[in-house]
Coordinates of C-alpha atoms in Angstrom, one line a residue:
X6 CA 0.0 0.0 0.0
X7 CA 1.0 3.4 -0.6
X8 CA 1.3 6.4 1.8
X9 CA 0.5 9.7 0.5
X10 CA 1.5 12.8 2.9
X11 CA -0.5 16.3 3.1
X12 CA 1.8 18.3 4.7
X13 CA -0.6 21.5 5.6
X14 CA 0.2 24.9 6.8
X15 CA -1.9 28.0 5.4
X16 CA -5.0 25.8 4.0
X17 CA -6.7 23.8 7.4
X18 CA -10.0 22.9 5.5
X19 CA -11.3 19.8 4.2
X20 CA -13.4 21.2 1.5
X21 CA -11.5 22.5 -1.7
X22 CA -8.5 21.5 -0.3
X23 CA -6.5 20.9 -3.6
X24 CA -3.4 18.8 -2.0
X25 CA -5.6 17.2 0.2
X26 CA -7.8 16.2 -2.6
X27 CA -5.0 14.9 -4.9
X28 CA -3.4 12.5 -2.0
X29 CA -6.9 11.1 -1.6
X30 CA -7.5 10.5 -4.9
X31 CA -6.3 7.3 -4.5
X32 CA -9.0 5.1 -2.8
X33 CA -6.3 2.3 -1.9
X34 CA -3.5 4.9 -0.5
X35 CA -2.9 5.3 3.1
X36 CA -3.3 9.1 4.0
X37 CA -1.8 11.0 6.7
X38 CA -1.3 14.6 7.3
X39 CA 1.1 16.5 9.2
X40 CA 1.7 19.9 10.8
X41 CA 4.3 21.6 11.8
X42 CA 4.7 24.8 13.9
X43 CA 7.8 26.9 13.8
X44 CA 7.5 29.7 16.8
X45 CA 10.8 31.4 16.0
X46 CA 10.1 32.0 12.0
X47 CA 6.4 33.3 13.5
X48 CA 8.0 35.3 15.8
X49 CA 10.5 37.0 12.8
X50 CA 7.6 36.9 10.6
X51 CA 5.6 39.0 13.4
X52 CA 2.5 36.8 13.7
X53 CA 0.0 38.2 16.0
X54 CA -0.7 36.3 19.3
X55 CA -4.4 36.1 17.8
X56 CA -3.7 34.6 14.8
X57 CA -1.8 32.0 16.6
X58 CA -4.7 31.4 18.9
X59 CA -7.3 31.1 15.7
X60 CA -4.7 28.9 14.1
X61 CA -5.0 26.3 16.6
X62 CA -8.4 26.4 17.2
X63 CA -8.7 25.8 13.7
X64 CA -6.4 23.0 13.6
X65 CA -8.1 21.1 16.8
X66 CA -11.3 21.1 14.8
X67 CA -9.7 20.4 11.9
X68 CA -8.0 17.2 13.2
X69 CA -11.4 15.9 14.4
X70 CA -12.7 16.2 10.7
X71 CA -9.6 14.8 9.1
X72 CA -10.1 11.8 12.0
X73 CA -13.6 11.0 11.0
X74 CA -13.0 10.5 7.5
X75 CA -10.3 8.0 8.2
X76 CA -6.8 10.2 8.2
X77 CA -4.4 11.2 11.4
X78 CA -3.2 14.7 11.7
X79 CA 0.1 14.3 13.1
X80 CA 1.7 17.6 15.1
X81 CA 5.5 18.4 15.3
X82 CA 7.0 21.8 16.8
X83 CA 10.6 22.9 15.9
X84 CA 12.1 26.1 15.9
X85 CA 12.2 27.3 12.3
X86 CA 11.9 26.7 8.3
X87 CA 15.6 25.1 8.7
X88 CA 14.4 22.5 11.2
X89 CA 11.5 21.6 9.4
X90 CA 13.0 20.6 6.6
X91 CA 14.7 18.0 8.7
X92 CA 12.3 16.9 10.8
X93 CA 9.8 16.5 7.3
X94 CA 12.7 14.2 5.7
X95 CA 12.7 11.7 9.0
X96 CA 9.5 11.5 8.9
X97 CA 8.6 10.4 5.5
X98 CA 11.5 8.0 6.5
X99 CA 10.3 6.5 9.0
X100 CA 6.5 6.2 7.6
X101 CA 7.3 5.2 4.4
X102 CA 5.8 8.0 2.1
X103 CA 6.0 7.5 -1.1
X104 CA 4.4 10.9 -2.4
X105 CA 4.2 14.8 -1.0
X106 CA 0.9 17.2 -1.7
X107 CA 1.0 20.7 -0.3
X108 CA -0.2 23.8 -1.4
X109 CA 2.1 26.3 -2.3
X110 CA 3.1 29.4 -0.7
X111 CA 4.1 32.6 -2.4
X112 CA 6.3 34.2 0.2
X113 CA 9.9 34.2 -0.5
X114 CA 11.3 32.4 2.8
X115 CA 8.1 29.9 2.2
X116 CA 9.2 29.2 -1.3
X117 CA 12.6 29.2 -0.6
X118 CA 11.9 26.4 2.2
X119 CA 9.9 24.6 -0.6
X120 CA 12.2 24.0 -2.6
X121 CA 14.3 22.9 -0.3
X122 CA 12.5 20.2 1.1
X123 CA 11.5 18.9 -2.8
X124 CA 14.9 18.4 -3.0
X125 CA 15.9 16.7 -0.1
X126 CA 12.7 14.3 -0.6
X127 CA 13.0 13.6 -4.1
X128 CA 16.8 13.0 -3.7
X129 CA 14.8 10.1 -1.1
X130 CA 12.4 8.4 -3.4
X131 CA 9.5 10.9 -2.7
X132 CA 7.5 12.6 -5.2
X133 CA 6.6 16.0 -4.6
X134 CA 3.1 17.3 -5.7
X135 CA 2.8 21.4 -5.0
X136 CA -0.8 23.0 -6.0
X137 CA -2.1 26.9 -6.4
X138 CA -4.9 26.6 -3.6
X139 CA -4.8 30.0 -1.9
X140 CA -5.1 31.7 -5.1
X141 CA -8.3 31.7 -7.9
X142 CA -5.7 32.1 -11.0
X143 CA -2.0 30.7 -10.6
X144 CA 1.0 34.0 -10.2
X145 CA 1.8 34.6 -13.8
X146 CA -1.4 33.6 -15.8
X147 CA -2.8 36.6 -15.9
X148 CA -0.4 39.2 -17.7
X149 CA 0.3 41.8 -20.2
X150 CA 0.3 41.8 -23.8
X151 CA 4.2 42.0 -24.1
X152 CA 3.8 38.8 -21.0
X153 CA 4.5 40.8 -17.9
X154 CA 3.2 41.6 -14.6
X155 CA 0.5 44.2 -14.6
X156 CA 1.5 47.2 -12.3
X157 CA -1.5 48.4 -12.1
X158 CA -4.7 46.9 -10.2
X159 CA -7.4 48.6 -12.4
X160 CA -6.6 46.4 -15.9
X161 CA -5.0 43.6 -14.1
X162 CA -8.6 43.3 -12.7
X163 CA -10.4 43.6 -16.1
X164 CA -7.5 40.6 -17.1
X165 CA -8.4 38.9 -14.4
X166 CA -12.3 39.1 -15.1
X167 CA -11.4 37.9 -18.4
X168 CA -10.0 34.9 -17.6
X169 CA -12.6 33.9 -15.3
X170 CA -15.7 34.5 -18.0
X171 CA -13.0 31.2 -20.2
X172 CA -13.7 29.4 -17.2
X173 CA -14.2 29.4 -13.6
X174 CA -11.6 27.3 -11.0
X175 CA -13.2 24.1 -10.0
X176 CA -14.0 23.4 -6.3
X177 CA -12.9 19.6 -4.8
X178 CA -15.1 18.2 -2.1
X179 CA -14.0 16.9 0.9
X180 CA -12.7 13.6 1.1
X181 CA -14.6 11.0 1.5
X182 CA -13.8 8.3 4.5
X183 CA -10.8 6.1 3.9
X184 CA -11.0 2.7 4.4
X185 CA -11.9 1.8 8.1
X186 CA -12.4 4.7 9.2
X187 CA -12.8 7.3 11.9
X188 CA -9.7 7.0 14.0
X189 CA -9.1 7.4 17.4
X190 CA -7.1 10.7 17.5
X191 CA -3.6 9.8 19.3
X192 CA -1.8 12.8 19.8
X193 CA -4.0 16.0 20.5
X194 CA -2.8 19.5 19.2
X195 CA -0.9 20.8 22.3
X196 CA -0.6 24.8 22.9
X197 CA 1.8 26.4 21.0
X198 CA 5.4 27.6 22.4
X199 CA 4.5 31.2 21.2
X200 CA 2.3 34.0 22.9
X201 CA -1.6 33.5 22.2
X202 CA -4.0 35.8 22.8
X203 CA -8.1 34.7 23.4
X204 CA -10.1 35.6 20.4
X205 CA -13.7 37.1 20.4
X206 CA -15.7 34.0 19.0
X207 CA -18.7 36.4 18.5
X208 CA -16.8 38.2 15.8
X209 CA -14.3 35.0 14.8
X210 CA -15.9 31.8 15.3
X211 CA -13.2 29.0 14.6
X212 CA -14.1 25.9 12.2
X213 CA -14.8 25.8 8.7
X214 CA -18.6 25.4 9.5
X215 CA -18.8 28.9 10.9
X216 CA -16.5 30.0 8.1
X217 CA -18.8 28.4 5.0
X218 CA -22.2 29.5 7.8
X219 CA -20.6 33.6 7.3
X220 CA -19.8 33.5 4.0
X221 CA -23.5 31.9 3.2
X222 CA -24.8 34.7 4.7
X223 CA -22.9 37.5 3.6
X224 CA -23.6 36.3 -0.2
X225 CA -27.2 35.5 0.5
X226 CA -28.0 39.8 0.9
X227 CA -25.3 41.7 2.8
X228 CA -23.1 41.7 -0.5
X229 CA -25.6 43.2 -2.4
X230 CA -25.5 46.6 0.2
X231 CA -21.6 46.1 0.4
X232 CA -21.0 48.7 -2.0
X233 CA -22.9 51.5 0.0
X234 CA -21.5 49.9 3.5
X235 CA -18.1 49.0 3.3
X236 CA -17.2 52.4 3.9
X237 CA -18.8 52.7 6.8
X238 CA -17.2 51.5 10.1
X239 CA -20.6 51.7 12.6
X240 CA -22.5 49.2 10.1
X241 CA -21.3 45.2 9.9
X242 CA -21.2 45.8 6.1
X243 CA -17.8 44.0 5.5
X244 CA -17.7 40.3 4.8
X245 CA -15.6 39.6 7.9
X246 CA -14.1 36.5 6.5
X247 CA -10.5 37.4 5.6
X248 CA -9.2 35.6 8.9
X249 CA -10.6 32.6 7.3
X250 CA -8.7 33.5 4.1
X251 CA -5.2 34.7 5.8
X252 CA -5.0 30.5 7.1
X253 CA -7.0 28.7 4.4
X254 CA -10.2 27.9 6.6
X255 CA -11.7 29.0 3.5
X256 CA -10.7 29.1 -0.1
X257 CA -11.4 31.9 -2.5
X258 CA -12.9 29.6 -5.0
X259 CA -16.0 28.7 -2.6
X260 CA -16.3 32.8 -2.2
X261 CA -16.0 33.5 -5.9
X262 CA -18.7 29.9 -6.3
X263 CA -21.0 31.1 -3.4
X264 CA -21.5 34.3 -5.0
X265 CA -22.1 33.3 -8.4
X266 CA -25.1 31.3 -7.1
X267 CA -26.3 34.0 -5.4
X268 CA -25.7 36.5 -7.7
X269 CA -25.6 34.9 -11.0
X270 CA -24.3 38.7 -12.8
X271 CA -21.7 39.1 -10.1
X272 CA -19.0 38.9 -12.6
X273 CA -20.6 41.4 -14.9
X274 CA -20.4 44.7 -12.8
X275 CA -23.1 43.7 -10.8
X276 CA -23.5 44.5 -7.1
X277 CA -21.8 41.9 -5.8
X278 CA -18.9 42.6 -8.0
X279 CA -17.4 44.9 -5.7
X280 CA -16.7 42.2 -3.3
X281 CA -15.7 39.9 -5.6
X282 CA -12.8 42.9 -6.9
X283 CA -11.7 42.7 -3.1
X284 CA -10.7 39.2 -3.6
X285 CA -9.0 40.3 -6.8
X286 CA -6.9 43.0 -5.1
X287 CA -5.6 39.8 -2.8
X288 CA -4.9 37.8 -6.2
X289 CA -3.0 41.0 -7.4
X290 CA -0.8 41.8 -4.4
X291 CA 0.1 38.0 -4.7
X292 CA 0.9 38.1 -8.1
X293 CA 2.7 40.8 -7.5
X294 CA 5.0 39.1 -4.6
X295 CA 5.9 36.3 -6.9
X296 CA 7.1 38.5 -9.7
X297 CA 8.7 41.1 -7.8
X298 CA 10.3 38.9 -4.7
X299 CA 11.8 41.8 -2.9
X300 CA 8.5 43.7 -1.7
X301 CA 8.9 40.4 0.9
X302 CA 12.2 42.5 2.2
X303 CA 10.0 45.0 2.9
X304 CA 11.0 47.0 0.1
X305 CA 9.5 50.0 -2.0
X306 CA 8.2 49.0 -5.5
X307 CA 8.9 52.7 -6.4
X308 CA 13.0 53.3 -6.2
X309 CA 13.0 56.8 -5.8
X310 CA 10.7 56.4 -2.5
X311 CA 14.1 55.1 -1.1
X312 CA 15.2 58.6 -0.5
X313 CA 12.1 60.2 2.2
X314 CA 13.6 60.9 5.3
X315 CA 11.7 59.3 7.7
X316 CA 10.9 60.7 11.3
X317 CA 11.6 58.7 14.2
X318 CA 9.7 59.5 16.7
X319 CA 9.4 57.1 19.3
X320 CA 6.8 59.3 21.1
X321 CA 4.5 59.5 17.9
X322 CA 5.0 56.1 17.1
X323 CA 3.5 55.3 20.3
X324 CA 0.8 57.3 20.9
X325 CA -0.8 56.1 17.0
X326 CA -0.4 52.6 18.5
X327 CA -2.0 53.0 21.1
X328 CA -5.4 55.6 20.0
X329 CA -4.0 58.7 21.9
X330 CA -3.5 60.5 18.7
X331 CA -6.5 63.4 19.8
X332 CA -7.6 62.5 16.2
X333 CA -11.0 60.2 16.9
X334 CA -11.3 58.5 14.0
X335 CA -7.8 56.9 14.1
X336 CA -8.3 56.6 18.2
X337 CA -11.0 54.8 17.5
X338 CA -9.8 52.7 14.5
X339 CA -6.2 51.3 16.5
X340 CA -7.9 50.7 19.8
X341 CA -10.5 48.2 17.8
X342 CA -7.4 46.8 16.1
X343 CA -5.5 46.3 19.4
X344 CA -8.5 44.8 21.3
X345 CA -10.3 42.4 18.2
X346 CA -7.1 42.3 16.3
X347 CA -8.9 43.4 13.8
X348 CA -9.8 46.4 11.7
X349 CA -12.2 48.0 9.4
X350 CA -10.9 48.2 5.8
X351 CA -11.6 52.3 5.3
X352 CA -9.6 52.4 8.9
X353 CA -7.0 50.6 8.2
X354 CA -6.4 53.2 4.9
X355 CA -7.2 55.6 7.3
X356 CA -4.6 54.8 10.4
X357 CA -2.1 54.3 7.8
X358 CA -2.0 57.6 6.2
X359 CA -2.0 59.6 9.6
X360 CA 1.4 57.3 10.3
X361 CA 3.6 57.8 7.6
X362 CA 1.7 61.0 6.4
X363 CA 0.6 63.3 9.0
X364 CA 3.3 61.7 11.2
X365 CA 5.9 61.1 8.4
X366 CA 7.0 57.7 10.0
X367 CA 8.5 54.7 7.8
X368 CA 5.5 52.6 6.9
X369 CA 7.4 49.5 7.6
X370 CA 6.9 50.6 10.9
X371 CA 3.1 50.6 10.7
X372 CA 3.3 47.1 8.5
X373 CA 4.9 45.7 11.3
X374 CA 2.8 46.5 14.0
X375 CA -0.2 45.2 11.5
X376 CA 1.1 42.0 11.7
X377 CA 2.0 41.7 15.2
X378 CA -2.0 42.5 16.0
X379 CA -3.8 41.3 13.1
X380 CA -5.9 37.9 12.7
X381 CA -5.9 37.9 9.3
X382 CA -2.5 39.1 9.2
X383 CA -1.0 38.0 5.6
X384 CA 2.2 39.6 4.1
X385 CA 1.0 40.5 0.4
X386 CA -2.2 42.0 1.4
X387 CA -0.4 44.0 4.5
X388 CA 2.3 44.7 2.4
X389 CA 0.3 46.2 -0.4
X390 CA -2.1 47.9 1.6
X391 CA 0.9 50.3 3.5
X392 CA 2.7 50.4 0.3
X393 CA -0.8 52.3 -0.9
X394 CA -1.0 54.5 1.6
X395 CA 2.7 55.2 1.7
X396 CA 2.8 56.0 -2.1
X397 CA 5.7 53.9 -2.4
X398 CA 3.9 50.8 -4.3
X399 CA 2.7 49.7 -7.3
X400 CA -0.5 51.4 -8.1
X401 CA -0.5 53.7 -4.9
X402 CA -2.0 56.9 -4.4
X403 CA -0.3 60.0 -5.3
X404 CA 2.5 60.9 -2.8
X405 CA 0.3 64.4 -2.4
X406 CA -2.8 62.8 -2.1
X407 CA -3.2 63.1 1.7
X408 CA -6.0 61.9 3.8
X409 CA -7.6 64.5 6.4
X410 CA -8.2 62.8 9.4
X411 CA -10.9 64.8 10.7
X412 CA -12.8 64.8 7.0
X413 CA -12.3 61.4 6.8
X414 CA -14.4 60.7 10.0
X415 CA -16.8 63.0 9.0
X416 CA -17.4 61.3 6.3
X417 CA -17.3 57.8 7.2
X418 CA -18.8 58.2 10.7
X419 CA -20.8 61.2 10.6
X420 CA -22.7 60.8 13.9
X421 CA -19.5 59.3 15.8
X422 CA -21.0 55.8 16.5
X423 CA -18.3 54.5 15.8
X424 CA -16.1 56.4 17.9
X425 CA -17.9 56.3 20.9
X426 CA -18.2 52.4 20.9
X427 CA -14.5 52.9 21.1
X428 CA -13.5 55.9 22.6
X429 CA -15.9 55.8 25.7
X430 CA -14.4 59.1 27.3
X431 CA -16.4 61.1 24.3
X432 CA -19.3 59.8 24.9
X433 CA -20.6 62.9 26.0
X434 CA -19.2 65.3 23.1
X435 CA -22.4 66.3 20.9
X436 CA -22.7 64.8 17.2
X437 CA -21.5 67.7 15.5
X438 CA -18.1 68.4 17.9
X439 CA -17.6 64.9 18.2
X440 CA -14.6 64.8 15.1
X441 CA -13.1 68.1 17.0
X442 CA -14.0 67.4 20.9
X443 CA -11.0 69.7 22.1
X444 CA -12.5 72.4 20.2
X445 CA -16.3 71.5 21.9
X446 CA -14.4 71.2 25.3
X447 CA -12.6 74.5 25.4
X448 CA -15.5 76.4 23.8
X449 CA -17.8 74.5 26.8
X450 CA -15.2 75.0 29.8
X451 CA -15.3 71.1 29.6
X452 CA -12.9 68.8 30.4
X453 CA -12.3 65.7 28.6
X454 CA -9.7 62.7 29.2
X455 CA -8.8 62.5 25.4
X456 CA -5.1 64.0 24.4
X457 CA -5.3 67.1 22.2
X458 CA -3.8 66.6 18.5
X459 CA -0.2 65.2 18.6
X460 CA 0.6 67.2 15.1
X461 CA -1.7 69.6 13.1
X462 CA -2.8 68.3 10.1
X463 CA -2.0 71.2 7.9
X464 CA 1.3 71.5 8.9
X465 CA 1.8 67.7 8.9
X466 CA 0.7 67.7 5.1
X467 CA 2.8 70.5 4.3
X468 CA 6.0 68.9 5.6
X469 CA 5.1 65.7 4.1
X470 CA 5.0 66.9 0.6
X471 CA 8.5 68.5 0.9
X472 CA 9.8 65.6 2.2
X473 CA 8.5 63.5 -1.1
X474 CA 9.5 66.4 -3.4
X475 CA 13.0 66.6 -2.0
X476 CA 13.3 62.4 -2.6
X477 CA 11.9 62.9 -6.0
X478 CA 14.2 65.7 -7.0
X479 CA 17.4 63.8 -5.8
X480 CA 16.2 60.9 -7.5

């Protein structure tokens, strides 16, 4: 009999599971899968403590399914990419594997560890199997006319549409049992050796059941009133599901298939489209990490952008981590981000243009902290998203485009409901002061427990825009 390995990381679902499809394909094959956690690449990699948390939530539930259908999760901790490498080679020694399936990922350390490990098993009599599963189109099959990457999202997008109207990706059902099966499950998933922090399960229920039960409901109605809500932090008009998506609870596939059946034009500039172009901006920052390897490095797609100098500002830096900016839309925004480790998608736009453009600090600083608080932190979406906002990306806004911050929550939380769900101390300010509420207090002998402005905006802007025109010019 032959064994066939799924070695899993960022895809802990049974359903559309490509690799674990493929190893099952086989109805006489003995299947196994394996995990194995690597705290000290997390810890240089910045994972948050709550993505570590939901990660083995979802892998306990995900063992059970895997154990009723016939096929063992087995659970090894080492330090890093290094050690697994080895520890992978002994043990498709000592089981006897005779073939590999994994799903590929697109980060350059991951890939680089990939390789790796093909080599050391195929150089042992094991064939390697590696599948595009995170992704609805494979990183370089949707391209140019001259056959290169698209730098910009708006006709990669159309591209992209294109090739999905030839023909949709398929979606693989879960495995069906194996032969005398369930199992008894042997060796439980033990806590991690790496800082976990509890996750709100009324926001981020773990299992694929709750995943596939929010994304049924979401494309049911709620995408059809995304386009007018997804703006707007005080409404649940966001899909909440890209925590499933950063660890491959879900696949993008059953998003792009759920919505077609819901919303059979969705492809076709319909309503729903503009969630489905969401998942496309995730295919495109991908895309973009495979073909242009050092944005992983953490470094600007635009050269010139190599010559801002930076603030530091250790002060500064803290104060926007922590909501004590005295701007009340940002407050707001990083206090929901450091308690749900999560954060609205206007906000996190938002927060990241008051960093690096009111307070002129490095954006890698903010993509850092991102990732060290973020459940659905994932590198090419992070990385893309700061690189926006920073103007030193591929398709980014104009380095003298410059979000107001007190406009912005004006217009995106008019009536501050937001705010005050997370800014309790301005729970008293009035609707129309509550965007300026050290203007309200001063003007209303008040006082309020809420810092004043670290940095006017005007000024801030002002100094920004000499500091990108003096990088340019000496560029």
């Amino acid at each position: 009999m032959t064994t066939h390995l799924v070695w899993l990381r960022n895809d802990l679902r049974i359903n559309d599971n490509m690799a674990l499809a493929a190893a099952c394909r086989d109805s006489n094959a003995n299947v196994m899968a394996l995990f194995i956690a690597t705290p000290q690449q997390w810890q240089q990699h910045h994972m948050a403590p709550k993505q570590a948390a939901f990660i083995q939530q979802n892998l306990r539930l995900l063992q059970a399914s895997l154990a009723e259908r016939g096929i063992p999760l087995h659970y090894h901790q080492c330090d890093d990419f290094a050690a697994s490498i080895d520890f992978l080679s002994e043990f498709c020694h000592q089981q006897h594997v005779d073939a590999l399936y994994y799903n590929y990922q697109y980060e350059i350390n991951e890939r680089e560890r990939d390789a790796q490990a093909e080599k050391r098993l195929d150089a042992q009599g094991v064939i390697c199997q590696g599948f595009d599963d995170s992704l609805l189109l494979p990183p370089g099959s949707v391209q140019t006319g001259s056959n290169t990457m698209f730098k910009v999202f708006t006709p990669f997008s159309k591209a992209f549409v294109r090739r999905l109207h030839q023909g949709l990706p398929e979606c693989y059902h879960a495995p069906k049992a194996r032969p005398n099966a369930p199992i008894r499950i042997e060796q439980h998933i033990p806590a991690f050796d790496y800082p976990c922090e509890d996750v709100d399960e009324s926001w981020f229920p773990a299992g694929e059941e709750a995943a596939l039960k929010q994304l049924r409901h979401f494309a049911k109605q709620a995408v059809q009133h995304y386009p007018d809500q997804r703006d707007l932090p005080a409404i649940d008009g966001t899909s909440r599901l890209s925590a499933y998506l950063a660890i491959g609870v879900l696949s993008p596939r059953q998003c792009l298939h759920r919505v077609l059946k819901e919303h059979p034009d969705a492809l076709n500039e319909g309503k729903a489209f503009t969630w489905l172009n969401e998942l496309i901006w995730r295919e495109f920052y991908r895309h973009l990490m495979v073909a242009f390897p050092a944005l992983c490095k953490h470094q600007p797609f635009v050269d010139w952008t190599r010559n801002v100098n930076w603030q530091k500002n250790d002060h500064h830096l803290a104060a926007w981590q922590q909501g004590k900016t005295g701007y009340p839309i940002v407050d707001a925004a990083m206090r929901q981000l450091n308690t749900l480790g999560w954060m609205h998608n206007r906000l996190r736009m938002i927060t990241a243009s008051f960093l690096v453009k009111d307070l002129l600090i490095d954006w890698r600083e903010g993509e850092r902290y991102f990732m060290q608080q973020l459940i659905d932190g994932d590198l090419a979406a992070n990385n893309g998203g700061w690189q926006w906002a920073a103007s030193t990306g591929t398709d980014a806004a104009p380095y003298f485009r410059i979000f107001n911050p007190t406009t912005q929550g004006e217009r995106f939380d008019k009536q501050g409901d937001f705010i005050r769900q997370w800014l309790p101390e301005l729970r008293s300010v009035p609707d129309s002061d509550i965007h300026q509420p050290q203007v309200w207090a001063q003007k209303n002998n008040k006082k309020l427990d809420y810092p004043a402005p670290i940095v006017e905006h005007k000024d801030a802007r002002k100094k920004t825009l000499d500091a990108f025109e003096r990088a340019r010019s000496a560029a």
